[in-house]
Amino acid sequence: MDSTNTNEVAHDFPPFIRVYKDGRVERLLGTETIPPTTDPITGVQSKDIIISQEPGVSARIYLPKITTNSTQKLPLLIYIHGGAFCIESPFSPHYHNHLNLLVSQANVVAVSIHYRRAPEHPLPIAYDDTWEAMQWAFSHKNSGGPEAWLNEHADFDRVFLAGDSAGATIAHNMVRRVGVDGLEGVKIVGIILVHPYFGNNEPSKFLDFIFPTSTGPDDHRIYPAGDSELSRLGCTKVLVFVAEKDGLNDRGKSYHEVLKKSGWDGTVEIVETEGEDHVFHLFNPNCDKADDLVKRMASFIKDN
């Protein structure tokens, strides 16, 4: 008789995931989803698209309210959600509502990427999926791609990347890859990193678990502070947000300082929100400080 207890826990990383010995993964947060809509307040439209069946990469695309028959091209925002690389999605109410607001205020077309998540798909798979999704978006640069909203409305000379927490980490890595490997026909103007989740000198069992092939503190994909190629970052503007009570506050500040001293030929700015914790703007979007953060993000895009 098999006495194996299927509820026996192999790995427990609250408040994110619990992995059982039979291989099941329980996500403790970030599982709720809502469908795409036309937002009644902002007029922003959204729809879901499949980028690749194998591997399974998809996205939610957003289009701001546009005057009928308008031919104006709008900046393109590539958004990468957070969630410790293992929870949340573009279809989460937090991210859907955040993108509706940001797209409306910044007047951008946005592609919010759904990458495969750890631990079923360990890092760097999320990085690879995000890169593939970006290449799909950029295939529309000559108005010949499969998605009409991108063909008709996206300006590929004004592309921005943004992400929060783990998504900010991925966003940085994507723009680094652009700088090192090159990218033809598309101009990445800037990136917005909200409360980035970079590694530091302290051991992390969680990072070891979700990124088993990482080489540790010398791995630029998690630890940009020691990256010899940081000066080749493929944009000219960077905006970093940190929150005073966030346990990752020092990592965002360290990134800001290291980037300034790297020899990178660009401008980096940092904004600290007093009295707030990690990604507060997603969980309390109606507070004044969340409103200020979104306005600052929008201004960064509109002014560059």
GROMACS .gro file of C-alpha atoms in nm:
model
  304
    1MET     CA    1   0.000   0.000   0.000
    2ASP     CA    2   0.134   0.340  -0.099
    3SER     CA    3   0.145   0.551   0.214
    4THR     CA    4   0.285   0.860   0.044
    5ASN     CA    5   0.122   1.172   0.179
    6THR     CA    6   0.039   1.386  -0.124
    7ASN     CA    7   0.014   1.690   0.102
    8GLU     CA    8   0.372   1.661   0.224
    9VAL     CA    9   0.554   1.986   0.153
   10ALA     CA   10   0.891   1.980  -0.020
   11HIS     CA   11   0.951   2.357  -0.045
   12ASP     CA   12   0.766   2.640   0.124
   13PHE     CA   13   0.826   3.003   0.028
   14PRO     CA   14   0.550   3.213   0.183
   15PRO     CA   15   0.378   3.430   0.081
   16PHE     CA   16   0.442   3.317  -0.278
   17ILE     CA   17   0.443   2.942  -0.341
   18ARG     CA   18   0.433   2.601  -0.177
   19VAL     CA   19   0.571   2.299  -0.361
   20TYR     CA   20   0.460   1.950  -0.260
   21LYS     CA   21   0.663   1.632  -0.283
   22ASP     CA   22   0.437   1.500  -0.559
   23GLY     CA   23   0.540   1.800  -0.771
   24ARG     CA   24   0.228   2.011  -0.730
   25VAL     CA   25   0.278   2.387  -0.702
   26GLU     CA   26   0.036   2.591  -0.495
   27ARG     CA   27   0.037   2.965  -0.559
   28LEU     CA   28  -0.058   3.145  -0.241
   29LEU     CA   29  -0.118   3.482  -0.405
   30GLY     CA   30  -0.181   3.634  -0.744
   31THR     CA   31  -0.414   3.375  -0.895
   32GLU     CA   32  -0.721   3.592  -0.963
   33THR     CA   33  -0.777   3.701  -1.322
   34ILE     CA   34  -1.020   3.927  -1.506
   35PRO     CA   35  -1.101   3.944  -1.878
   36PRO     CA   36  -0.996   4.223  -2.115
   37THR     CA   37  -1.239   4.512  -2.137
   38THR     CA   38  -1.307   4.859  -2.260
   39ASP     CA   39  -1.252   5.051  -1.939
   40PRO     CA   40  -1.560   5.267  -1.866
   41ILE     CA   41  -1.356   5.536  -1.688
   42THR     CA   42  -1.055   5.581  -1.916
   43GLY     CA   43  -1.189   5.443  -2.244
   44VAL     CA   44  -0.880   5.222  -2.273
   45GLN     CA   45  -0.943   4.904  -2.473
   46SER     CA   46  -0.765   4.575  -2.409
   47LYS     CA   47  -0.750   4.231  -2.566
   48ASP     CA   48  -0.555   3.910  -2.516
   49ILE     CA   49  -0.332   3.762  -2.784
   50ILE     CA   50  -0.127   3.445  -2.816
   51ILE     CA   51   0.232   3.512  -2.921
   52SER     CA   52   0.352   3.153  -2.925
   53GLN     CA   53   0.180   2.821  -2.862
   54GLU     CA   54   0.510   2.646  -2.795
   55PRO     CA   55   0.651   2.784  -2.580
   56GLY     CA   56   0.334   2.924  -2.427
   57VAL     CA   57   0.379   3.302  -2.439
   58SER     CA   58   0.090   3.548  -2.451
   59ALA     CA   59   0.010   3.911  -2.372
   60ARG     CA   60  -0.264   4.158  -2.299
   61ILE     CA   61  -0.254   4.458  -2.533
   62TYR     CA   62  -0.389   4.801  -2.444
   63LEU     CA   63  -0.500   5.087  -2.669
   64PRO     CA   64  -0.587   5.432  -2.531
   65LYS     CA   65  -0.897   5.617  -2.634
   66ILE     CA   66  -0.824   5.741  -2.986
   67THR     CA   67  -1.007   5.994  -3.202
   68THR     CA   68  -1.184   5.823  -3.492
   69ASN     CA   69  -0.962   5.789  -3.801
   70SER     CA   70  -0.660   5.926  -3.612
   71THR     CA   71  -0.330   5.833  -3.778
   72GLN     CA   72  -0.112   5.959  -3.492
   73LYS     CA   73   0.154   5.711  -3.383
   74LEU     CA   74   0.187   5.660  -3.008
   75PRO     CA   75   0.480   5.543  -2.793
   76LEU     CA   76   0.495   5.168  -2.735
   77LEU     CA   77   0.521   5.045  -2.377
   78ILE     CA   78   0.639   4.691  -2.306
   79TYR     CA   79   0.520   4.610  -1.953
   80ILE     CA   80   0.655   4.318  -1.748
   81HIS     CA   81   0.462   4.220  -1.438
   82GLY     CA   82   0.615   4.134  -1.103
   83GLY     CA   83   0.539   3.861  -0.853
   84ALA     CA   84   0.876   3.712  -0.752
   85PHE     CA   85   0.898   3.540  -1.094
   86CYS     CA   86   0.637   3.287  -0.977
   87ILE     CA   87   0.298   3.452  -0.916
   88GLU     CA   88   0.069   3.710  -1.079
   89SER     CA   89   0.002   3.768  -1.449
   90PRO     CA   90  -0.103   4.048  -1.686
   91PHE     CA   91  -0.459   3.925  -1.632
   92SER     CA   92  -0.454   4.001  -1.258
   93PRO     CA   93  -0.693   4.276  -1.147
   94HIS     CA   94  -0.396   4.464  -0.996
   95TYR     CA   95  -0.207   4.476  -1.324
   96HIS     CA   96  -0.507   4.519  -1.550
   97ASN     CA   97  -0.627   4.823  -1.356
   98HIS     CA   98  -0.274   4.964  -1.331
   99LEU     CA   99  -0.222   4.935  -1.707
  100ASN     CA  100  -0.559   5.095  -1.783
  101LEU     CA  101  -0.458   5.396  -1.578
  102LEU     CA  102  -0.100   5.417  -1.707
  103VAL     CA  103  -0.200   5.375  -2.073
  104SER     CA  104  -0.460   5.648  -2.038
  105GLN     CA  105  -0.230   5.897  -1.864
  106ALA     CA  106   0.078   5.829  -2.080
  107ASN     CA  107  -0.124   5.791  -2.405
  108VAL     CA  108   0.065   5.480  -2.513
  109VAL     CA  109  -0.001   5.147  -2.677
  110ALA     CA  110   0.101   4.878  -2.428
  111VAL     CA  111   0.194   4.511  -2.448
  112SER     CA  112   0.178   4.344  -2.107
  113ILE     CA  113   0.370   4.016  -2.132
  114HIS     CA  114   0.267   3.684  -1.982
  115TYR     CA  115   0.589   3.486  -1.943
  116ARG     CA  116   0.612   3.134  -1.808
  117ARG     CA  117   0.670   3.136  -1.434
  118ALA     CA  118   0.894   2.955  -1.190
  119PRO     CA  119   0.923   2.701  -1.040
  120GLU     CA  120   0.766   2.488  -1.314
  121HIS     CA  121   0.968   2.695  -1.559
  122PRO     CA  122   1.286   2.801  -1.377
  123LEU     CA  123   1.471   3.118  -1.460
  124PRO     CA  124   1.597   3.225  -1.708
  125ILE     CA  125   1.289   3.100  -1.898
  126ALA     CA  126   1.095   3.415  -1.803
  127TYR     CA  127   1.375   3.622  -1.958
  128ASP     CA  128   1.369   3.416  -2.278
  129ASP     CA  129   0.991   3.439  -2.305
  130THR     CA  130   0.996   3.815  -2.256
  131TRP     CA  131   1.262   3.854  -2.524
  132GLU     CA  132   1.053   3.644  -2.764
  133ALA     CA  133   0.745   3.856  -2.689
  134MET     CA  134   0.943   4.173  -2.754
  135GLN     CA  135   1.064   4.040  -3.089
  136TRP     CA  136   0.703   3.960  -3.178
  137ALA     CA  137   0.599   4.317  -3.089
  138PHE     CA  138   0.890   4.464  -3.284
  139SER     CA  139   0.797   4.257  -3.591
  140HIS     CA  140   0.527   4.519  -3.644
  141LYS     CA  141   0.780   4.800  -3.697
  142ASN     CA  142   0.706   4.818  -4.071
  143SER     CA  143   0.330   4.777  -4.018
  144GLY     CA  144   0.345   4.418  -4.141
  145GLY     CA  145   0.277   4.224  -3.823
  146PRO     CA  146  -0.033   4.023  -3.729
  147GLU     CA  147  -0.173   4.272  -3.474
  148ALA     CA  148  -0.359   4.573  -3.615
  149TRP     CA  149  -0.326   4.789  -3.303
  150LEU     CA  150   0.053   4.772  -3.325
  151ASN     CA  151   0.063   4.814  -3.703
  152GLU     CA  152  -0.161   5.120  -3.697
  153HIS     CA  153  -0.072   5.299  -3.374
  154ALA     CA  154   0.273   5.205  -3.234
  155ASP     CA  155   0.575   5.430  -3.284
  156PHE     CA  156   0.882   5.205  -3.283
  157ASP     CA  157   1.114   5.504  -3.250
  158ARG     CA  158   0.964   5.568  -2.906
  159VAL     CA  159   0.968   5.239  -2.719
  160PHE     CA  160   0.974   5.216  -2.340
  161LEU     CA  161   1.000   4.920  -2.105
  162ALA     CA  162   0.856   4.915  -1.754
  163GLY     CA  163   0.816   4.660  -1.481
  164ASP     CA  164   0.773   4.625  -1.108
  165SER     CA  165   0.965   4.402  -0.867
  166ALA     CA  166   1.071   4.089  -1.061
  167GLY     CA  167   0.931   4.250  -1.375
  168ALA     CA  168   1.170   4.542  -1.326
  169THR     CA  169   1.457   4.294  -1.305
  170ILE     CA  170   1.350   4.141  -1.635
  171ALA     CA  171   1.304   4.485  -1.794
  172HIS     CA  172   1.660   4.582  -1.703
  173ASN     CA  173   1.792   4.258  -1.851
  174MET     CA  174   1.601   4.307  -2.175
  175VAL     CA  175   1.745   4.655  -2.228
  176ARG     CA  176   2.092   4.530  -2.136
  177ARG     CA  177   2.054   4.262  -2.404
  178VAL     CA  178   1.949   4.526  -2.655
  179GLY     CA  179   2.262   4.725  -2.575
  180VAL     CA  180   2.496   4.427  -2.596
  181ASP     CA  181   2.340   4.236  -2.888
  182GLY     CA  182   2.189   4.527  -3.082
  183LEU     CA  183   1.839   4.584  -3.219
  184GLU     CA  184   1.767   4.710  -3.571
  185GLY     CA  185   1.477   4.932  -3.663
  186VAL     CA  186   1.357   4.996  -3.307
  187LYS     CA  187   1.464   5.263  -3.058
  188ILE     CA  188   1.438   5.191  -2.686
  189VAL     CA  189   1.418   5.535  -2.527
  190GLY     CA  190   1.397   5.442  -2.161
  191ILE     CA  191   1.303   5.198  -1.886
  192ILE     CA  192   1.101   5.242  -1.568
  193LEU     CA  193   1.198   5.015  -1.279
  194VAL     CA  194   0.947   5.013  -0.993
  195HIS     CA  195   1.085   4.859  -0.673
  196PRO     CA  196   1.327   4.630  -0.861
  197TYR     CA  197   1.401   4.284  -0.724
  198PHE     CA  198   1.777   4.248  -0.769
  199GLY     CA  199   1.995   4.015  -0.569
  200ASN     CA  200   2.244   4.135  -0.309
  201ASN     CA  201   2.532   3.978  -0.119
  202GLU     CA  202   2.306   3.780   0.113
  203PRO     CA  203   2.233   3.413   0.029
  204SER     CA  204   1.880   3.346  -0.097
  205LYS     CA  205   1.733   2.997  -0.085
  206PHE     CA  206   1.440   3.125  -0.288
  207LEU     CA  207   1.656   3.254  -0.574
  208ASP     CA  208   1.861   2.933  -0.562
  209PHE     CA  209   1.538   2.735  -0.601
  210ILE     CA  210   1.381   2.931  -0.887
  211PHE     CA  211   1.713   2.996  -1.069
  212PRO     CA  212   1.915   2.676  -1.015
  213THR     CA  213   2.159   2.747  -1.301
  214SER     CA  214   2.254   3.092  -1.174
  215THR     CA  215   2.623   3.133  -1.096
  216GLY     CA  216   2.547   3.351  -0.793
  217PRO     CA  217   2.659   3.709  -0.723
  218ASP     CA  218   2.855   3.726  -1.049
  219ASP     CA  219   2.542   3.650  -1.254
  220HIS     CA  220   2.439   3.980  -1.412
  221ARG     CA  221   2.085   3.854  -1.473
  222ILE     CA  222   2.009   3.892  -1.102
  223TYR     CA  223   2.307   4.093  -0.975
  224PRO     CA  224   2.368   4.395  -1.204
  225ALA     CA  225   2.605   4.560  -0.956
  226GLY     CA  226   2.897   4.349  -1.078
  227ASP     CA  227   2.807   4.355  -1.447
  228SER     CA  228   3.104   4.452  -1.664
  229GLU     CA  229   2.864   4.532  -1.951
  230LEU     CA  230   2.634   4.763  -1.753
  231SER     CA  231   2.768   5.067  -1.940
  232ARG     CA  232   2.619   4.922  -2.261
  233LEU     CA  233   2.259   4.947  -2.138
  234GLY     CA  234   2.052   4.995  -2.454
  235CYS     CA  235   1.859   5.312  -2.373
  236THR     CA  236   1.930   5.672  -2.277
  237LYS     CA  237   1.687   5.725  -1.988
  238VAL     CA  238   1.620   5.525  -1.670
  239LEU     CA  239   1.369   5.602  -1.394
  240VAL     CA  240   1.395   5.400  -1.070
  241PHE     CA  241   1.129   5.400  -0.799
  242VAL     CA  242   1.196   5.282  -0.444
  243ALA     CA  243   0.969   5.278  -0.138
  244GLU     CA  244   1.094   5.378   0.205
  245LYS     CA  245   0.962   5.072   0.392
  246ASP     CA  246   1.038   4.821   0.114
  247GLY     CA  247   1.289   4.550   0.206
  248LEU     CA  248   1.428   4.592  -0.147
  249ASN     CA  249   1.482   4.967  -0.104
  250ASP     CA  250   1.861   4.939  -0.081
  251ARG     CA  251   1.879   4.731  -0.398
  252GLY     CA  252   1.707   4.995  -0.608
  253LYS     CA  253   1.932   5.263  -0.461
  254SER     CA  254   2.241   5.050  -0.523
  255TYR     CA  255   2.139   4.999  -0.886
  256HIS     CA  256   2.097   5.374  -0.930
  257GLU     CA  257   2.444   5.443  -0.790
  258VAL     CA  258   2.618   5.165  -0.982
  259LEU     CA  259   2.457   5.266  -1.311
  260LYS     CA  260   2.565   5.629  -1.261
  261LYS     CA  261   2.926   5.521  -1.208
  262SER     CA  262   2.934   5.257  -1.484
  263GLY     CA  263   3.025   5.488  -1.772
  264TRP     CA  264   2.682   5.445  -1.930
  265ASP     CA  265   2.604   5.746  -2.148
  266GLY     CA  266   2.253   5.815  -2.024
  267THR     CA  267   2.048   5.979  -1.749
  268VAL     CA  268   1.920   5.788  -1.445
  269GLU     CA  269   1.678   5.933  -1.192
  270ILE     CA  270   1.553   5.784  -0.865
  271VAL     CA  271   1.229   5.861  -0.680
  272GLU     CA  272   1.166   5.744  -0.323
  273THR     CA  273   0.813   5.725  -0.184
  274GLU     CA  274   0.811   5.796   0.189
  275GLY     CA  275   0.616   5.576   0.428
  276GLU     CA  276   0.522   5.310   0.173
  277ASP     CA  277   0.610   4.944   0.118
  278HIS     CA  278   0.674   4.720  -0.181
  279VAL     CA  279   0.443   4.778  -0.484
  280PHE     CA  280   0.200   4.973  -0.266
  281HIS     CA  281   0.057   5.137  -0.580
  282LEU     CA  282  -0.090   4.804  -0.695
  283PHE     CA  283  -0.259   4.721  -0.366
  284ASN     CA  284  -0.374   5.074  -0.282
  285PRO     CA  285  -0.410   5.241  -0.623
  286ASN     CA  286  -0.644   5.514  -0.505
  287CYS     CA  287  -0.409   5.671  -0.254
  288ASP     CA  288  -0.240   6.002  -0.337
  289LYS     CA  289   0.109   5.851  -0.345
  290ALA     CA  290   0.002   5.582  -0.593
  291ASP     CA  291  -0.152   5.852  -0.808
  292ASP     CA  292   0.173   6.048  -0.793
  293LEU     CA  293   0.374   5.739  -0.895
  294VAL     CA  294   0.160   5.671  -1.202
  295LYS     CA  295   0.170   6.039  -1.301
  296ARG     CA  296   0.550   6.032  -1.272
  297MET     CA  297   0.567   5.722  -1.491
  298ALA     CA  298   0.341   5.885  -1.749
  299SER     CA  299   0.543   6.206  -1.748
  300PHE     CA  300   0.865   6.012  -1.801
  301ILE     CA  301   0.718   5.862  -2.118
  302LYS     CA  302   0.552   6.179  -2.248
  303ASP     CA  303   0.858   6.398  -2.187
  304ASN     CA  304   1.113   6.171  -2.358
   0.00000   0.00000   0.00000
